[in-house]
Amino acid sequence: MSMVKFENVSKKYYGELALDNVSFELPGGKVIGLIGPNGSGKSTALKIMAGLIRVNRGKVTVCGKPTCRRISEEVAFLSELDAFYSFFTVQETINFYHEQYSDFDINKAESMLKFMQLKPDARVKDLSKGNRGRLKIVLTLSRRAKLILMDEPLSGLDPMVRESIIKGLVSFIDLEHQTVIMTTHEVSEIEPLLDMVVAIRDGHVLKIEEVDNIREEYNISLVEWMKKVFV
Amino acid sequence: MTDGFNATQPIYLQLLQKVIIQIVRGDLKTGEKLPSVRELGAQFKVNPNTVQRAYAELERLAVVETRRGLGTFVTEDKACLNQLREQLKHEKIDTFIQDMKEMGFNAVEIIAGLSEHLNDKSN
């Protein structure tokens, strides 16, 4: 069964098409990258999967269910923006999420905090941007959600933070039960993490391809492939 | 590219080659346990599915064996590992000789060149 299915989906913002009659399916148990230039529609596609945006036309199912706001019970969404209560400490933020989501694994959160070297008693408002990025990853990956969506998890972070986020992802993701879909610009850095890529431009899905196939068939890296696909 | 992966070969194949070289060098001994899928994934920052694929391929080559619930181990079969070592040696030598012949060197010149070079290095 496919994890995500779009059927003839269109989305307009004030008359401008962000997604134009898009149909595709994505399998479960993989790490999938949505890649494309700014304004291509990849974040829109991700937010539709998360149930945060409604489509104008078409049908979207996630884990076999039509998406709506309640799909957040099954889907963990990492926003590009910060969505913390700044007066909470790190521990209080963890506890808050634990109360909000029935699938939140507090033990996993504690071990991820240690892995990310975050201090539980630090106030969120005093955290550096990098540590806020790390905390977001902890909160998202600590849920036993079937689908994990990440909107630009690495953007604007320094190389050290990016590395710890990538390592955290590899160490704590459970691909036997979970699927990850992320939008990203840092394609060369994230390539070894991806099983599959979806190339999006101007509201259209140009191609869906396994990363190993790209290398096996064309003998080129993902970045080179992108240059070909997006010309 | 990150962490020594080249841009043209599938990453699972490159990972497989890295493990094979470790075994042939003796860094990983017969019967020794390989890092878990997660550990190796974190070390090279690759997807656990990719590591899984590399391990499955190594198992197909009978270089490693998976014991249920225990992990993946280098085979105890020394003959198999010796064969692998020999095979790698022949492959490298083949490509070298092919390159040299293409440039017009004959067998005597190649051997002379090799021993001269090796002697230089050891002095």
mmCIF file of N, CA and C in Angstrom, chain A residues 29-31 163 166-167 169-175 188-189 191-195 211-212 214-216 218-222, chain B residues 1-3 5-14 37-53:
data_model
loop_
_atom_site.group_PDB
_atom_site.id
_atom_site.type_symbol
_atom_site.label_atom_id
_atom_site.label_comp_id
_atom_site.label_asym_id
_atom_site.label_seq_id
_atom_site.Cartn_x
_atom_site.Cartn_y
_atom_site.Cartn_z
ATOM 1 N N GLY A 29 8.251 3.148 4.349
ATOM 2 C CA GLY A 29 9.524 2.556 4.752
ATOM 3 C C GLY A 29 10.744 3.158 4.099
ATOM 4 N N LYS A 30 10.593 4.353 3.554
ATOM 5 C CA LYS A 30 11.725 4.969 2.860
ATOM 6 C C LYS A 30 11.970 6.391 3.346
ATOM 7 N N VAL A 31 13.142 6.906 3.011
ATOM 8 C CA VAL A 31 13.421 8.326 3.217
ATOM 9 C C VAL A 31 13.338 8.986 1.844
ATOM 10 N N GLU A 163 25.292 18.279 10.745
ATOM 11 C CA GLU A 163 25.810 16.930 10.927
ATOM 12 C C GLU A 163 25.107 16.215 12.088
ATOM 13 N N ILE A 166 21.655 15.157 10.982
ATOM 14 C CA ILE A 166 21.685 14.006 10.072
ATOM 15 C C ILE A 166 21.977 12.720 10.852
ATOM 16 N N LYS A 167 22.964 12.804 11.766
ATOM 17 C CA LYS A 167 23.292 11.612 12.552
ATOM 18 C C LYS A 167 22.136 11.209 13.461
ATOM 19 N N LEU A 169 19.016 11.705 12.884
ATOM 20 C CA LEU A 169 17.989 11.124 12.017
ATOM 21 C C LEU A 169 18.309 9.652 11.730
ATOM 22 N N VAL A 170 19.563 9.382 11.328
ATOM 23 C CA VAL A 170 19.947 8.011 11.006
ATOM 24 C C VAL A 170 19.843 7.109 12.238
ATOM 25 N N SER A 171 20.211 7.644 13.404
ATOM 26 C CA SER A 171 20.258 6.811 14.595
ATOM 27 C C SER A 171 18.885 6.536 15.185
ATOM 28 N N PHE A 172 17.943 7.434 14.998
ATOM 29 C CA PHE A 172 16.685 7.303 15.724
ATOM 30 C C PHE A 172 15.470 7.006 14.850
ATOM 31 N N ILE A 173 15.626 7.075 13.544
ATOM 32 C CA ILE A 173 14.473 6.788 12.697
ATOM 33 C C ILE A 173 14.235 5.274 12.652
ATOM 34 N N ASP A 174 12.990 4.871 12.601
ATOM 35 C CA ASP A 174 12.634 3.458 12.593
ATOM 36 C C ASP A 174 11.929 3.140 11.275
ATOM 37 N N LEU A 175 12.722 2.805 10.250
ATOM 38 C CA LEU A 175 12.146 2.676 8.901
ATOM 39 C C LEU A 175 11.308 1.418 8.721
ATOM 40 N N SER A 188 23.292 17.732 -1.970
ATOM 41 C CA SER A 188 24.488 16.894 -1.969
ATOM 42 C C SER A 188 24.745 16.339 -0.571
ATOM 43 N N GLU A 189 24.408 17.135 0.455
ATOM 44 C CA GLU A 189 24.648 16.688 1.824
ATOM 45 C C GLU A 189 23.672 15.598 2.249
ATOM 46 N N GLU A 191 22.001 13.581 0.153
ATOM 47 C CA GLU A 191 21.854 12.470 -0.797
ATOM 48 C C GLU A 191 22.062 11.087 -0.182
ATOM 49 N N PRO A 192 23.144 10.881 0.634
ATOM 50 C CA PRO A 192 23.334 9.527 1.186
ATOM 51 C C PRO A 192 22.184 9.085 2.101
ATOM 52 N N LEU A 193 21.344 10.028 2.492
ATOM 53 C CA LEU A 193 20.221 9.711 3.368
ATOM 54 C C LEU A 193 18.987 9.272 2.597
ATOM 55 N N LEU A 194 18.932 9.607 1.327
ATOM 56 C CA LEU A 194 17.679 9.443 0.594
ATOM 57 C C LEU A 194 17.596 8.103 -0.137
ATOM 58 N N ASP A 195 16.411 7.488 -0.098
ATOM 59 C CA ASP A 195 16.134 6.325 -0.933
ATOM 60 C C ASP A 195 15.581 6.772 -2.280
ATOM 61 N N VAL A 211 17.277 6.834 -5.739
ATOM 62 C CA VAL A 211 18.603 7.457 -5.837
ATOM 63 C C VAL A 211 19.638 6.461 -6.367
ATOM 64 N N ASP A 212 19.568 5.201 -5.910
ATOM 65 C CA ASP A 212 20.513 4.199 -6.407
ATOM 66 C C ASP A 212 20.378 3.983 -7.912
ATOM 67 N N ILE A 214 19.538 6.262 -10.077
ATOM 68 C CA ILE A 214 20.150 7.411 -10.747
ATOM 69 C C ILE A 214 21.634 7.139 -10.940
ATOM 70 N N ARG A 215 22.264 6.618 -9.875
ATOM 71 C CA ARG A 215 23.694 6.341 -9.952
ATOM 72 C C ARG A 215 23.987 5.123 -10.829
ATOM 73 N N GLU A 216 23.143 4.086 -10.715
ATOM 74 C CA GLU A 216 23.389 2.853 -11.451
ATOM 75 C C GLU A 216 23.183 3.058 -12.958
ATOM 76 N N TYR A 218 22.540 6.106 -14.782
ATOM 77 C CA TYR A 218 23.133 7.255 -15.473
ATOM 78 C C TYR A 218 24.563 7.530 -15.033
ATOM 79 N N ASN A 219 25.031 6.810 -13.976
ATOM 80 C CA ASN A 219 26.368 7.053 -13.428
ATOM 81 C C ASN A 219 26.601 8.516 -13.056
ATOM 82 N N ILE A 220 25.590 9.138 -12.475
ATOM 83 C CA ILE A 220 25.770 10.519 -12.026
ATOM 84 C C ILE A 220 25.191 10.671 -10.629
ATOM 85 N N SER A 221 25.633 11.727 -9.951
ATOM 86 C CA SER A 221 25.116 11.981 -8.615
ATOM 87 C C SER A 221 23.775 12.687 -8.737
ATOM 88 N N LEU A 222 23.129 12.811 -7.586
ATOM 89 C CA LEU A 222 21.813 13.431 -7.558
ATOM 90 C C LEU A 222 21.860 14.880 -8.044
ATOM 91 N N MET B 1 31.388 15.447 -2.758
ATOM 92 C CA MET B 1 30.595 14.441 -2.046
ATOM 93 C C MET B 1 31.037 14.314 -0.603
ATOM 94 N N THR B 2 30.129 13.841 0.227
ATOM 95 C CA THR B 2 30.423 13.741 1.653
ATOM 96 C C THR B 2 31.062 12.396 1.965
ATOM 97 N N ASP B 3 31.968 12.399 2.936
ATOM 98 C CA ASP B 3 32.543 11.193 3.529
ATOM 99 C C ASP B 3 33.058 10.171 2.525
ATOM 100 N N PHE B 5 32.379 9.297 -0.569
ATOM 101 C CA PHE B 5 31.609 8.562 -1.565
ATOM 102 C C PHE B 5 31.791 9.260 -2.904
ATOM 103 N N ASN B 6 32.063 8.467 -3.965
ATOM 104 C CA ASN B 6 32.137 9.116 -5.260
ATOM 105 C C ASN B 6 30.741 9.328 -5.814
ATOM 106 N N ALA B 7 30.669 10.125 -6.877
ATOM 107 C CA ALA B 7 29.357 10.613 -7.320
ATOM 108 C C ALA B 7 28.668 9.681 -8.292
ATOM 109 N N THR B 8 29.360 8.626 -8.734
ATOM 110 C CA THR B 8 28.794 7.892 -9.858
ATOM 111 C C THR B 8 28.318 6.484 -9.526
ATOM 112 N N GLN B 9 28.798 5.905 -8.422
ATOM 113 C CA GLN B 9 28.390 4.544 -8.082
ATOM 114 C C GLN B 9 27.326 4.578 -7.001
ATOM 115 N N PRO B 10 26.410 3.615 -7.010
ATOM 116 C CA PRO B 10 25.430 3.562 -5.924
ATOM 117 C C PRO B 10 26.129 3.507 -4.557
ATOM 118 N N ILE B 11 25.551 4.180 -3.583
ATOM 119 C CA ILE B 11 26.197 4.278 -2.276
ATOM 120 C C ILE B 11 26.294 2.921 -1.590
ATOM 121 N N TYR B 12 25.281 2.052 -1.789
ATOM 122 C CA TYR B 12 25.360 0.741 -1.124
ATOM 123 C C TYR B 12 26.556 -0.059 -1.636
ATOM 124 N N LEU B 13 26.896 0.108 -2.930
ATOM 125 C CA LEU B 13 28.054 -0.593 -3.492
ATOM 126 C C LEU B 13 29.358 -0.067 -2.901
ATOM 127 N N GLN B 14 29.421 1.253 -2.716
ATOM 128 C CA GLN B 14 30.634 1.847 -2.160
ATOM 129 C C GLN B 14 30.813 1.436 -0.708
ATOM 130 N N VAL B 37 23.469 -1.998 11.770
ATOM 131 C CA VAL B 37 23.028 -1.173 10.646
ATOM 132 C C VAL B 37 22.976 0.301 11.044
ATOM 133 N N ARG B 38 22.429 0.542 12.233
ATOM 134 C CA ARG B 38 22.304 1.908 12.726
ATOM 135 C C ARG B 38 23.660 2.572 12.963
ATOM 136 N N GLU B 39 24.592 1.791 13.586
ATOM 137 C CA GLU B 39 25.924 2.347 13.875
ATOM 138 C C GLU B 39 26.648 2.742 12.590
ATOM 139 N N LEU B 40 26.627 1.821 11.627
ATOM 140 C CA LEU B 40 27.321 2.095 10.367
ATOM 141 C C LEU B 40 26.643 3.261 9.637
ATOM 142 N N GLY B 41 25.312 3.282 9.703
ATOM 143 C CA GLY B 41 24.561 4.377 9.095
ATOM 144 C C GLY B 41 24.971 5.715 9.675
ATOM 145 N N ALA B 42 25.072 5.767 11.003
ATOM 146 C CA ALA B 42 25.436 7.025 11.663
ATOM 147 C C ALA B 42 26.879 7.400 11.323
ATOM 148 N N GLN B 43 27.744 6.372 11.269
ATOM 149 C CA GLN B 43 29.160 6.635 10.983
ATOM 150 C C GLN B 43 29.344 7.267 9.602
ATOM 151 N N PHE B 44 28.646 6.745 8.613
ATOM 152 C CA PHE B 44 28.804 7.258 7.250
ATOM 153 C C PHE B 44 27.691 8.216 6.844
ATOM 154 N N LYS B 45 26.765 8.472 7.776
ATOM 155 C CA LYS B 45 25.631 9.365 7.528
ATOM 156 C C LYS B 45 24.826 8.906 6.315
ATOM 157 N N VAL B 46 24.560 7.608 6.263
ATOM 158 C CA VAL B 46 23.703 7.092 5.189
ATOM 159 C C VAL B 46 22.462 6.444 5.788
ATOM 160 N N ASN B 47 21.470 6.353 4.954
ATOM 161 C CA ASN B 47 20.187 5.745 5.256
ATOM 162 C C ASN B 47 20.332 4.287 5.717
ATOM 163 N N PRO B 48 19.660 3.893 6.814
ATOM 164 C CA PRO B 48 19.724 2.497 7.265
ATOM 165 C C PRO B 48 19.331 1.499 6.171
ATOM 166 N N ASN B 49 18.416 1.871 5.286
ATOM 167 C CA ASN B 49 18.041 0.984 4.178
ATOM 168 C C ASN B 49 19.242 0.683 3.283
ATOM 169 N N THR B 50 20.092 1.704 3.092
ATOM 170 C CA THR B 50 21.281 1.536 2.248
ATOM 171 C C THR B 50 22.265 0.560 2.890
ATOM 172 N N VAL B 51 22.461 0.705 4.216
ATOM 173 C CA VAL B 51 23.361 -0.203 4.933
ATOM 174 C C VAL B 51 22.807 -1.625 4.851
ATOM 175 N N GLN B 52 21.506 -1.739 5.033
ATOM 176 C CA GLN B 52 20.835 -3.036 4.960
ATOM 177 C C GLN B 52 21.087 -3.695 3.611
ATOM 178 N N ARG B 53 21.000 -2.883 2.563
ATOM 179 C CA ARG B 53 21.199 -3.409 1.214
ATOM 180 C C ARG B 53 22.644 -3.885 1.018
#
